[in-house]
Tab-separated table of C-alpha atoms in Angstrom:
chain	number	residue	atom	x	y	z
A	1	UNK	CA	9.761	21.271	50.967
A	2	UNK	CA	12.124	19.045	49.033
A	3	UNK	CA	13.680	20.229	45.834
A	4	UNK	CA	11.888	18.899	42.706
A	5	UNK	CA	13.686	16.402	40.514
A	6	UNK	CA	14.163	17.474	36.904
A	7	UNK	CA	14.163	15.083	33.958
A	8	UNK	CA	14.734	15.298	30.230
A	9	UNK	CA	11.717	14.190	28.200
A	10	UNK	CA	12.418	15.545	24.720
A	11	UNK	CA	15.392	16.152	22.432
A	12	UNK	CA	15.748	18.106	19.182
A	13	UNK	CA	18.664	19.148	17.030
A	14	UNK	CA	19.798	20.218	13.618
A	15	UNK	CA	23.555	19.889	13.182
A	16	UNK	CA	26.401	19.443	10.716
A	17	UNK	CA	25.849	15.708	11.078
A	18	UNK	CA	22.105	15.523	10.527
A	19	UNK	CA	18.802	17.382	10.393
A	20	UNK	CA	17.512	15.748	13.566
A	21	UNK	CA	18.661	13.969	16.711
A	22	UNK	CA	18.497	10.435	15.305
A	23	UNK	CA	20.615	11.138	12.220
A	24	UNK	CA	23.073	13.215	14.263
A	25	UNK	CA	23.499	10.465	16.833
A	26	UNK	CA	23.926	7.776	14.158
A	27	UNK	CA	26.618	9.854	12.475
A	28	UNK	CA	28.353	10.476	15.784
A	29	UNK	CA	28.460	6.791	16.654
A	30	UNK	CA	29.842	6.089	13.172
A	31	UNK	CA	32.583	8.664	13.732
A	32	UNK	CA	31.642	10.842	10.769
A	33	UNK	CA	33.035	14.332	10.351
A	34	UNK	CA	30.665	17.186	9.544
A	35	UNK	CA	33.503	19.508	8.497
A	36	UNK	CA	33.932	20.453	4.877
A	37	UNK	CA	35.569	23.069	2.667
A	38	UNK	CA	33.805	26.405	2.305
A	39	UNK	CA	33.206	26.710	-1.413
A	40	UNK	CA	31.470	30.087	-1.234
A	41	UNK	CA	33.207	32.841	-3.197
A	42	UNK	CA	33.805	34.923	-0.075
A	43	UNK	CA	35.834	32.192	1.530
A	44	UNK	CA	38.669	32.395	-0.988
A	45	UNK	CA	40.268	35.414	0.694
A	46	UNK	CA	40.071	34.014	4.246
A	47	UNK	CA	42.868	32.282	6.174
A	48	UNK	CA	40.236	29.731	7.315
A	49	UNK	CA	38.256	28.065	4.501
A	50	UNK	CA	36.620	25.158	6.367
A	51	UNK	CA	33.551	24.861	8.598
A	52	UNK	CA	30.948	22.407	9.847
A	53	UNK	CA	27.866	23.489	7.928
A	54	UNK	CA	24.337	22.263	8.551
A	55	UNK	CA	23.569	18.871	7.007
A	56	UNK	CA	20.021	20.015	6.233
A	57	UNK	CA	19.452	23.623	5.261
A	58	UNK	CA	16.520	25.313	7.065
A	59	UNK	CA	15.022	26.141	3.647
A	60	UNK	CA	14.325	22.401	3.258
A	61	UNK	CA	12.263	22.462	6.455
A	62	UNK	CA	10.591	25.847	6.821
A	63	UNK	CA	8.587	27.705	4.185
A	64	UNK	CA	10.029	30.644	2.314
A	65	UNK	CA	7.773	33.309	3.812
A	66	UNK	CA	8.507	32.171	7.362
A	67	UNK	CA	12.258	32.270	6.629
A	68	UNK	CA	12.027	35.928	5.469
A	69	UNK	CA	11.567	36.944	9.089
A	70	UNK	CA	13.895	34.465	10.757
A	71	UNK	CA	17.615	34.844	11.181
A	72	UNK	CA	19.291	31.524	10.406
A	73	UNK	CA	19.996	31.033	14.127
A	74	UNK	CA	16.297	31.543	14.828
A	75	UNK	CA	15.145	29.218	12.055
A	76	UNK	CA	17.277	26.338	13.366
A	77	UNK	CA	16.298	26.977	17.003
A	78	UNK	CA	12.700	26.671	15.895
A	79	UNK	CA	13.385	23.464	13.960
A	80	UNK	CA	15.164	21.883	16.948
A	81	UNK	CA	12.483	23.065	19.395
A	82	UNK	CA	9.680	21.600	17.253
A	83	UNK	CA	11.457	18.246	17.219
A	84	UNK	CA	12.062	18.280	20.968
A	85	UNK	CA	8.481	19.315	21.634
A	86	UNK	CA	7.040	16.511	19.523
A	87	UNK	CA	9.573	14.069	20.939
A	88	UNK	CA	8.396	14.890	24.454
A	89	UNK	CA	4.837	14.049	23.410
A	90	UNK	CA	3.687	17.591	24.050
A	91	UNK	CA	2.640	18.549	20.517
A	92	UNK	CA	-0.958	17.632	21.255
A	93	UNK	CA	-1.082	19.296	24.690
A	94	UNK	CA	0.020	18.295	28.151
A	95	UNK	CA	1.781	21.478	29.245
A	96	UNK	CA	-0.037	24.419	30.836
A	97	UNK	CA	1.176	27.518	28.924
A	98	UNK	CA	1.465	29.487	32.171
A	99	UNK	CA	3.764	26.776	33.566
A	100	UNK	CA	5.884	26.552	30.406
A	101	UNK	CA	9.095	28.569	30.018
A	102	UNK	CA	11.813	28.852	27.397
A	103	UNK	CA	15.572	29.206	27.914
A	104	UNK	CA	17.322	29.301	24.538
A	105	UNK	CA	20.493	31.278	24.007
A	106	UNK	CA	22.931	32.127	21.283
A	107	UNK	CA	26.578	33.035	21.603
A	108	UNK	CA	26.588	35.662	18.847
A	109	UNK	CA	22.934	36.101	17.827
A	110	UNK	CA	21.688	37.479	14.529
A	111	UNK	CA	25.058	38.650	13.210
A	112	UNK	CA	24.453	37.523	9.637
A	113	UNK	CA	21.229	39.485	9.533
A	114	UNK	CA	22.998	42.556	10.860
A	115	UNK	CA	25.694	42.268	8.236
A	116	UNK	CA	23.319	41.523	5.367
A	117	UNK	CA	21.081	44.471	6.243
A	118	UNK	CA	24.123	46.715	6.578
A	119	UNK	CA	25.006	45.768	3.016
A	120	UNK	CA	21.494	46.785	1.935
A	121	UNK	CA	21.777	50.050	3.874
A	122	UNK	CA	25.064	50.903	2.168
A	123	UNK	CA	23.908	49.879	-1.312
A	124	UNK	CA	20.262	51.038	-1.359
A	125	UNK	CA	19.612	53.319	1.608
A	126	UNK	CA	17.648	53.113	4.815
A	127	UNK	CA	14.211	52.646	3.285
A	128	UNK	CA	15.253	49.280	1.893
A	129	UNK	CA	16.334	47.905	5.252
A	130	UNK	CA	13.940	45.109	6.180
A	131	UNK	CA	11.352	45.881	8.886
A	132	UNK	CA	12.222	42.451	10.301
A	133	UNK	CA	15.846	43.479	10.923
A	134	UNK	CA	15.589	44.182	14.647
A	135	UNK	CA	13.602	41.088	15.667
A	136	UNK	CA	15.964	39.020	13.489
A	137	UNK	CA	19.186	40.292	15.045
A	138	UNK	CA	18.181	40.699	18.676
A	139	UNK	CA	19.833	38.117	20.910
A	140	UNK	CA	16.553	37.090	22.548
A	141	UNK	CA	15.056	36.387	19.116
A	142	UNK	CA	15.571	32.627	19.044
A	143	UNK	CA	14.056	32.187	22.508
A	144	UNK	CA	11.192	34.497	21.625
A	145	UNK	CA	10.351	32.597	18.440
A	146	UNK	CA	10.388	29.277	20.298
A	147	UNK	CA	8.160	30.789	22.996
A	148	UNK	CA	5.724	32.118	20.382
A	149	UNK	CA	5.588	28.803	18.560
A	150	UNK	CA	4.990	26.718	21.709
A	151	UNK	CA	2.841	29.275	23.539
A	152	UNK	CA	5.195	29.599	26.525
A	153	UNK	CA	3.846	32.105	29.053
A	154	UNK	CA	6.033	31.494	32.114
A	155	UNK	CA	8.942	33.530	30.790
A	156	UNK	CA	11.263	33.428	27.803
A	157	UNK	CA	14.944	33.705	28.595
A	158	UNK	CA	18.065	34.081	26.517
A	159	UNK	CA	21.358	33.456	28.231
A	160	UNK	CA	24.490	34.685	26.474
A	161	UNK	CA	27.796	33.266	27.694
A	162	UNK	CA	29.644	32.653	24.416
A	163	UNK	CA	30.539	28.990	24.017
A	164	UNK	CA	29.001	28.093	27.394
A	165	UNK	CA	25.590	29.476	26.348
A	166	UNK	CA	23.810	26.209	25.516
A	167	UNK	CA	24.885	24.596	28.790
A	168	UNK	CA	24.076	27.675	30.854
A	169	UNK	CA	20.629	27.890	29.242
A	170	UNK	CA	20.019	24.320	30.399
A	171	UNK	CA	21.315	25.169	33.893
A	172	UNK	CA	18.894	28.120	34.000
A	173	UNK	CA	16.068	25.781	32.996
A	174	UNK	CA	16.971	23.560	35.947
A	175	UNK	CA	16.866	26.584	38.279
A	176	UNK	CA	13.502	27.678	36.908
A	177	UNK	CA	11.879	24.296	37.557
A	178	UNK	CA	13.496	23.967	40.975
A	179	UNK	CA	12.289	27.423	41.947
A	180	UNK	CA	8.735	26.400	41.130
A	181	UNK	CA	8.252	28.947	38.357
A	182	UNK	CA	7.511	26.365	35.669
A	183	UNK	CA	6.861	22.649	35.171
A	184	UNK	CA	8.359	22.479	31.706
A	185	UNK	CA	11.277	24.426	30.242
A	186	UNK	CA	12.382	24.191	26.620
A	187	UNK	CA	16.106	24.804	26.898
A	188	UNK	CA	19.087	24.897	24.606
A	189	UNK	CA	21.275	26.886	22.269
A	190	UNK	CA	21.601	27.920	18.680
A	191	UNK	CA	24.294	29.399	16.457
A	192	UNK	CA	24.641	30.238	12.774
A	193	UNK	CA	27.497	32.577	11.994
A	194	UNK	CA	29.339	30.943	9.125
A	195	UNK	CA	30.080	34.263	7.467
A	196	UNK	CA	33.376	35.970	6.552
A	197	UNK	CA	33.285	38.511	9.359
A	198	UNK	CA	32.992	36.205	12.409
A	199	UNK	CA	35.432	33.801	10.729
A	200	UNK	CA	37.918	36.624	10.102
A	201	UNK	CA	37.502	37.775	13.707
A	202	UNK	CA	38.144	34.341	15.199
A	203	UNK	CA	40.971	33.777	12.726
A	204	UNK	CA	42.586	37.056	13.757
A	205	UNK	CA	42.594	35.745	17.326
A	206	UNK	CA	44.475	32.700	15.960
A	207	UNK	CA	41.745	30.607	17.552
A	208	UNK	CA	40.762	28.574	14.454
A	209	UNK	CA	42.295	25.644	12.667
A	210	UNK	CA	43.820	26.507	9.290
A	211	UNK	CA	44.015	22.883	8.138
A	212	UNK	CA	42.208	23.918	4.982
A	213	UNK	CA	43.453	21.025	2.876
A	214	UNK	CA	42.078	18.337	5.227
A	215	UNK	CA	38.752	19.609	6.527
A	216	UNK	CA	37.699	16.341	8.117
A	217	UNK	CA	40.932	16.171	10.091
A	218	UNK	CA	40.929	19.777	11.251
A	219	UNK	CA	39.016	19.309	14.509
A	220	UNK	CA	41.312	17.108	16.592
A	221	UNK	CA	40.911	17.660	20.324
A	222	UNK	CA	43.880	16.475	22.438
A	223	UNK	CA	45.916	15.540	19.379
A	224	UNK	CA	49.435	16.938	19.247
A	225	UNK	CA	48.793	18.470	15.819
A	226	UNK	CA	45.643	20.369	16.876
A	227	UNK	CA	45.772	23.994	15.743
A	228	UNK	CA	42.463	25.538	16.775
A	229	UNK	CA	38.702	24.986	16.573
A	230	UNK	CA	36.524	24.532	13.520
A	231	UNK	CA	33.442	26.737	13.383
A	232	UNK	CA	30.164	24.837	13.261
A	233	UNK	CA	26.528	25.844	13.036
A	234	UNK	CA	23.450	24.236	14.481
A	235	UNK	CA	20.932	24.094	17.316
A	236	UNK	CA	20.162	21.736	20.168
A	237	UNK	CA	17.082	21.833	22.359
A	238	UNK	CA	15.988	19.794	25.386
A	239	UNK	CA	12.625	19.551	27.051
A	240	UNK	CA	13.252	19.738	30.804
A	241	UNK	CA	10.394	18.742	33.015
A	242	UNK	CA	9.571	18.470	36.684
A	243	UNK	CA	9.844	14.723	37.296
A	244	UNK	CA	6.413	14.452	38.914
A	245	UNK	CA	4.846	16.356	36.004
A	246	UNK	CA	6.468	13.958	33.535
A	247	UNK	CA	5.372	10.918	35.539
A	248	UNK	CA	1.795	12.194	35.846
A	249	UNK	CA	1.444	12.364	32.058
A	250	UNK	CA	3.310	9.094	31.494
A	251	UNK	CA	6.133	10.744	29.582
A	252	UNK	CA	9.163	8.807	28.353
A	253	UNK	CA	12.201	9.952	30.361
A	254	UNK	CA	15.655	9.995	28.771
A	255	UNK	CA	17.654	11.039	31.825
A	256	UNK	CA	17.698	13.148	34.948
A	257	UNK	CA	19.394	16.517	34.958
A	258	UNK	CA	20.817	15.989	38.420
A	259	UNK	CA	22.924	19.083	38.911
A	260	UNK	CA	24.594	22.148	37.435
A	261	UNK	CA	27.622	24.217	38.345
A	262	UNK	CA	28.266	27.706	37.040
A	263	UNK	CA	31.353	29.768	37.809
A	264	UNK	CA	33.234	32.710	36.274
A	265	UNK	CA	37.000	33.086	36.122
A	266	UNK	CA	37.392	36.837	36.717
A	267	UNK	CA	40.799	36.295	35.111
A	268	UNK	CA	40.932	37.166	31.407
A	269	UNK	CA	38.452	37.971	28.637
A	270	UNK	CA	39.495	35.150	26.326
A	271	UNK	CA	42.156	33.025	28.042
A	272	UNK	CA	40.999	30.347	30.438
A	273	UNK	CA	42.409	30.561	33.934
A	274	UNK	CA	45.997	29.227	33.820
A	275	UNK	CA	45.263	26.450	36.318
A	276	UNK	CA	41.663	25.864	35.221
A	277	UNK	CA	40.497	27.111	38.591
A	278	UNK	CA	37.073	28.214	37.381
A	279	UNK	CA	36.497	24.978	35.498
A	280	UNK	CA	37.437	22.912	38.549
A	281	UNK	CA	34.985	24.834	40.705
A	282	UNK	CA	32.221	24.507	38.142
A	283	UNK	CA	32.637	20.741	37.905
A	284	UNK	CA	32.846	20.395	41.688
A	285	UNK	CA	29.744	22.542	42.120
A	286	UNK	CA	27.812	20.498	39.590
A	287	UNK	CA	28.684	17.295	41.428
A	288	UNK	CA	27.849	18.840	44.817
A	289	UNK	CA	24.580	20.198	43.394
A	290	UNK	CA	23.599	16.707	42.317
A	291	UNK	CA	22.968	13.681	44.537
A	292	UNK	CA	25.581	11.731	42.574
A	293	UNK	CA	28.853	10.431	43.918
A	294	UNK	CA	31.897	11.588	42.019
A	295	UNK	CA	32.793	7.990	41.343
A	296	UNK	CA	29.455	7.336	39.610
A	297	UNK	CA	30.353	9.872	36.936
A	298	UNK	CA	32.096	7.555	34.521
A	299	UNK	CA	31.783	9.513	31.297
A	300	UNK	CA	32.536	13.111	30.322
A	301	UNK	CA	31.586	14.833	27.109
A	302	UNK	CA	34.377	17.390	27.279
A	303	UNK	CA	34.357	20.965	26.025
A	304	UNK	CA	37.629	20.169	24.175
A	305	UNK	CA	37.514	22.488	21.180
A	306	UNK	CA	40.860	21.482	19.634
A	307	UNK	CA	42.759	24.537	20.787
A	308	UNK	CA	46.330	24.108	22.034
A	309	UNK	CA	45.791	25.512	25.564
A	310	UNK	CA	42.148	24.863	26.461
A	311	UNK	CA	42.089	21.132	25.736
A	312	UNK	CA	44.777	20.253	28.265
A	313	UNK	CA	43.539	22.623	30.953
A	314	UNK	CA	40.255	20.738	30.965
A	315	UNK	CA	42.102	17.448	31.434
A	316	UNK	CA	43.783	18.865	34.517
A	317	UNK	CA	40.470	20.155	35.830
A	318	UNK	CA	38.749	16.773	35.343
A	319	UNK	CA	41.549	15.027	37.166
A	320	UNK	CA	41.203	17.316	40.087
A	321	UNK	CA	37.403	17.566	40.277
A	322	UNK	CA	36.318	14.050	39.195
A	323	UNK	CA	39.293	11.688	39.190
A	324	UNK	CA	41.096	9.449	36.739
A	325	UNK	CA	38.318	6.855	36.236
A	326	UNK	CA	36.318	8.679	33.515
A	327	UNK	CA	36.028	7.802	29.848
A	328	UNK	CA	36.116	11.008	27.837
A	329	UNK	CA	35.011	12.028	24.436
A	330	UNK	CA	35.108	15.211	22.404
A	331	UNK	CA	32.260	15.162	19.898
A	332	UNK	CA	33.516	18.494	18.526
A	333	UNK	CA	36.021	16.355	16.630
A	334	UNK	CA	33.014	15.499	14.398
A	335	UNK	CA	30.622	18.439	14.740
A	336	UNK	CA	33.073	21.320	14.917
A	337	UNK	CA	32.414	23.968	17.530
A	338	UNK	CA	28.815	25.161	17.548
A	339	UNK	CA	29.635	28.016	19.956
A	340	UNK	CA	26.376	28.937	21.709
A	341	UNK	CA	24.777	25.625	20.667
A	342	UNK	CA	27.734	23.457	21.712
A	343	UNK	CA	26.681	22.865	25.313
A	344	UNK	CA	23.165	21.910	24.184
A	345	UNK	CA	24.249	19.530	21.423
A	346	UNK	CA	26.829	17.928	23.702
A	347	UNK	CA	24.242	17.548	26.466
A	348	UNK	CA	22.136	15.627	23.950
A	349	UNK	CA	25.111	13.410	23.136
A	350	UNK	CA	25.746	12.887	26.865
A	351	UNK	CA	22.114	11.924	27.473
A	352	UNK	CA	22.043	9.486	24.548
A	353	UNK	CA	25.345	7.983	25.712
A	354	UNK	CA	23.684	7.282	29.059
A	355	UNK	CA	20.550	5.858	27.398
A	356	UNK	CA	22.400	3.606	24.935
A	357	UNK	CA	25.391	2.716	27.101
A	358	UNK	CA	27.783	3.863	24.423
A	359	UNK	CA	30.302	6.682	24.280
A	360	UNK	CA	30.641	8.346	20.860
A	361	UNK	CA	34.177	8.504	19.495
A	362	UNK	CA	36.734	11.256	19.387
A	363	UNK	CA	38.003	11.152	15.825
A	364	UNK	CA	41.391	12.393	14.623
A	365	UNK	CA	43.148	11.566	17.906
A	366	UNK	CA	46.106	10.081	16.057
A	367	UNK	CA	48.927	11.300	18.232
A	368	UNK	CA	47.650	12.120	21.732
A	369	UNK	CA	49.143	15.011	23.633
A	370	UNK	CA	51.671	13.848	26.210
A	371	UNK	CA	49.550	15.309	28.970
A	372	UNK	CA	46.469	13.316	28.023
A	373	UNK	CA	46.364	10.913	30.955
A	374	UNK	CA	42.627	10.119	30.939
A	375	UNK	CA	40.969	7.430	28.869
A	376	UNK	CA	39.419	8.648	25.613
A	377	UNK	CA	37.023	6.809	23.284
A	378	UNK	CA	39.410	7.425	20.402
A	379	UNK	CA	38.463	6.556	16.798
A	380	UNK	CA	35.554	4.225	17.644
A	381	UNK	CA	32.487	4.383	19.849
A	382	UNK	CA	32.909	2.391	23.038
A	383	UNK	CA	30.325	0.537	25.132
A	384	UNK	CA	30.075	1.594	28.721
A	385	UNK	CA	27.370	1.339	31.358
A	386	UNK	CA	26.879	4.949	32.431
A	387	UNK	CA	25.054	5.662	35.719
A	388	UNK	CA	26.011	9.347	35.527
A	389	UNK	CA	27.888	11.603	33.124
A	390	UNK	CA	29.192	15.120	32.931
A	391	UNK	CA	29.080	17.740	30.172
A	392	UNK	CA	31.391	20.732	30.296
A	393	UNK	CA	31.152	24.038	28.438
A	394	UNK	CA	33.441	27.050	28.737
A	395	UNK	CA	33.213	30.413	27.010
A	396	UNK	CA	35.017	33.650	26.212
A	397	UNK	CA	34.418	35.954	29.108
A	398	UNK	CA	35.494	33.337	31.608
A	399	UNK	CA	32.252	31.369	31.744
A	400	UNK	CA	32.388	27.792	33.086
A	401	UNK	CA	29.358	25.498	33.143
A	402	UNK	CA	29.186	21.840	34.087
A	403	UNK	CA	26.054	19.667	33.949
A	404	UNK	CA	25.515	16.275	35.564
A	405	UNK	CA	23.026	13.882	33.907
A	406	UNK	CA	22.081	10.468	35.278
A	407	UNK	CA	19.942	7.530	34.285
A	408	UNK	CA	16.239	8.146	34.924
B	1	UNK	CA	-1.442	50.657	-16.394
B	2	UNK	CA	-4.963	49.286	-15.803
B	3	UNK	CA	-6.415	48.590	-12.398
B	4	UNK	CA	-6.265	44.888	-13.142
B	5	UNK	CA	-2.593	45.132	-13.994
B	6	UNK	CA	-1.875	46.975	-10.747
B	7	UNK	CA	-3.859	44.400	-8.789
B	8	UNK	CA	-1.893	41.582	-10.434
B	9	UNK	CA	1.375	43.388	-9.588
B	10	UNK	CA	0.312	43.740	-5.961
B	11	UNK	CA	-0.649	40.068	-5.886
B	12	UNK	CA	2.876	39.143	-6.953
B	13	UNK	CA	4.336	41.295	-4.170
B	14	UNK	CA	1.941	39.884	-1.586
B	15	UNK	CA	2.834	36.344	-2.537
B	16	UNK	CA	6.551	37.064	-2.322
B	17	UNK	CA	6.465	39.007	0.948
B	18	UNK	CA	3.623	37.431	2.885
B	19	UNK	CA	2.827	34.152	1.161
B	20	UNK	CA	-0.626	35.325	0.099
B	21	UNK	CA	-2.286	33.166	-2.563
B	22	UNK	CA	-2.574	35.428	-5.679
B	23	UNK	CA	-6.066	34.059	-6.294
B	24	UNK	CA	-7.198	35.628	-2.991
B	25	UNK	CA	-6.092	39.113	-4.010
B	26	UNK	CA	-8.992	41.297	-5.154
B	27	UNK	CA	-9.846	44.974	-4.797
B	28	UNK	CA	-12.377	44.426	-2.024
B	29	UNK	CA	-9.973	42.507	0.228
B	30	UNK	CA	-8.565	44.083	3.400
B	31	UNK	CA	-4.805	43.619	3.819
B	32	UNK	CA	-5.021	42.850	7.528
B	33	UNK	CA	-8.430	41.256	7.972
B	34	UNK	CA	-8.722	39.223	4.765
B	35	UNK	CA	-5.148	38.636	3.609
B	36	UNK	CA	-3.488	38.366	7.057
B	37	UNK	CA	-0.751	40.864	6.233
B	38	UNK	CA	0.751	42.106	9.500
B	39	UNK	CA	2.206	45.575	10.054
B	40	UNK	CA	5.840	44.646	9.313
B	41	UNK	CA	4.904	42.787	6.146
B	42	UNK	CA	2.817	45.798	5.088
B	43	UNK	CA	5.964	47.922	5.248
B	44	UNK	CA	7.659	45.436	2.938
B	45	UNK	CA	4.676	45.499	0.552
B	46	UNK	CA	4.770	49.294	0.401
B	47	UNK	CA	8.512	49.449	-0.337
B	48	UNK	CA	8.211	46.760	-3.003
B	49	UNK	CA	5.187	48.538	-4.544
B	50	UNK	CA	7.091	51.821	-4.717
B	51	UNK	CA	9.840	50.077	-6.625
B	52	UNK	CA	7.574	48.119	-8.932
B	53	UNK	CA	5.234	50.960	-9.859
B	54	UNK	CA	7.656	53.867	-9.647
B	55	UNK	CA	5.588	55.792	-7.088
B	56	UNK	CA	6.096	57.235	-3.634
B	57	UNK	CA	3.817	56.041	-0.846
B	58	UNK	CA	4.500	58.206	2.244
B	59	UNK	CA	4.051	56.577	5.648
B	60	UNK	CA	1.058	58.806	6.485
B	61	UNK	CA	-0.723	57.485	3.353
B	62	UNK	CA	-0.189	53.848	4.236
B	63	UNK	CA	-2.745	53.920	7.041
B	64	UNK	CA	-5.399	54.914	4.505
B	65	UNK	CA	-4.697	51.905	2.346
B	66	UNK	CA	-6.988	49.441	4.039
B	67	UNK	CA	-7.901	47.362	1.034
B	68	UNK	CA	-6.209	46.227	-2.158
B	69	UNK	CA	-8.575	48.587	-3.996
B	70	UNK	CA	-7.357	51.554	-1.892
B	71	UNK	CA	-3.780	50.748	-2.898
B	72	UNK	CA	-4.701	50.331	-6.546
B	73	UNK	CA	-6.427	53.724	-6.570
B	74	UNK	CA	-3.474	55.403	-4.889
B	75	UNK	CA	-0.949	53.870	-7.279
B	76	UNK	CA	-3.160	54.655	-10.286
B	77	UNK	CA	-3.412	58.311	-9.264
B	78	UNK	CA	0.318	58.657	-8.703
B	79	UNK	CA	1.612	56.893	-11.790
């Protein structure tokens, strides 16, 4: 039996650039930054006082009572999933619940709920701790809420691989459909941890940009003056579907998810492998897993978080695994780093780049690193016919995920 | 505090915690069957009621509070 083809039929997102996919994509193509100063009182004492906060707060979308039982990461996963579901034309039926699965992960999970309820515990005692605490903080919570909302009965999965989570969740969705366990998988990632503790933790690792005086210039992948990533929050969700299932219901198809490659470094908890060995293997596996020639992959939405070491390692890996013909971009220059949602949001950008024949810009690339010897869509969006494109995502723990998307 | 006042206080809590329309809250209404208050929200209602009315509602009492009227009677007797 031949392996089923998998296509993308729906997209949903809520991001620092917009409350949905259309507004996010417009802002990306315009080269807008979603990074701003943190004006909350708690930020004053932190070494990092900038972040890419949601353009549209979930309280503007979901009702107050619903939000009482949703961690912020769950609320935005739900918002993105609803959009993707409607976008796929499935809101009025068309998917058998027993053939519908969910694969939505988070890098950190319900940390802000945990911390807020701990404050309540300390101040007012255990009886005041919300009975919704555990479902709000558990890492499978976002996937479970999406599954509940959409009535998914073929399994609800929550991958956790730090900043590779969103991409790995999509790769798992591909596996699920290929294995025959489901016809439709709602897949993606979510993250909402703009809170002093995670920020202090990342800052203590010296992983974050401290360009507090110029928030919009802080995320600058491949630029010589880059000094770390900018924390972002948001969610991205894709509807993956067995191609024959999509065709049978006449669904609009954005792109094919042609292949995925997953590897682990087994090298260091937080440092990428010194030669990018795991990344190279992930990209090579993704290409081999697809039916696409390496030379047809002409665009890469890179992981490129704006850290001194990681950005250039990825360049080396791309050279080795794909070649020197690709046009790169790093949309994190605009969105900041959405951690567990990054791979999902950047997959959406990759898919829309294929659809529209346009590569969104990498902003702030004013003085490129000397080692940057691949073409980058710097400053402005660039037109390009894209038969196939790659999205990379890497995470603490040594996770490497590469996804290959093609035209339908 | 009169029974009506306690009912009105419970209605406020039910609106805040579970989004129940205050006009739907009456002594004969069942929390679960009529007002759609699930078990976790009921825990929140109880804790909020303890605070509002200055009473203690032990967990083993909660299962006896099927209707708004049951809760009003319990609170009235305790306060």
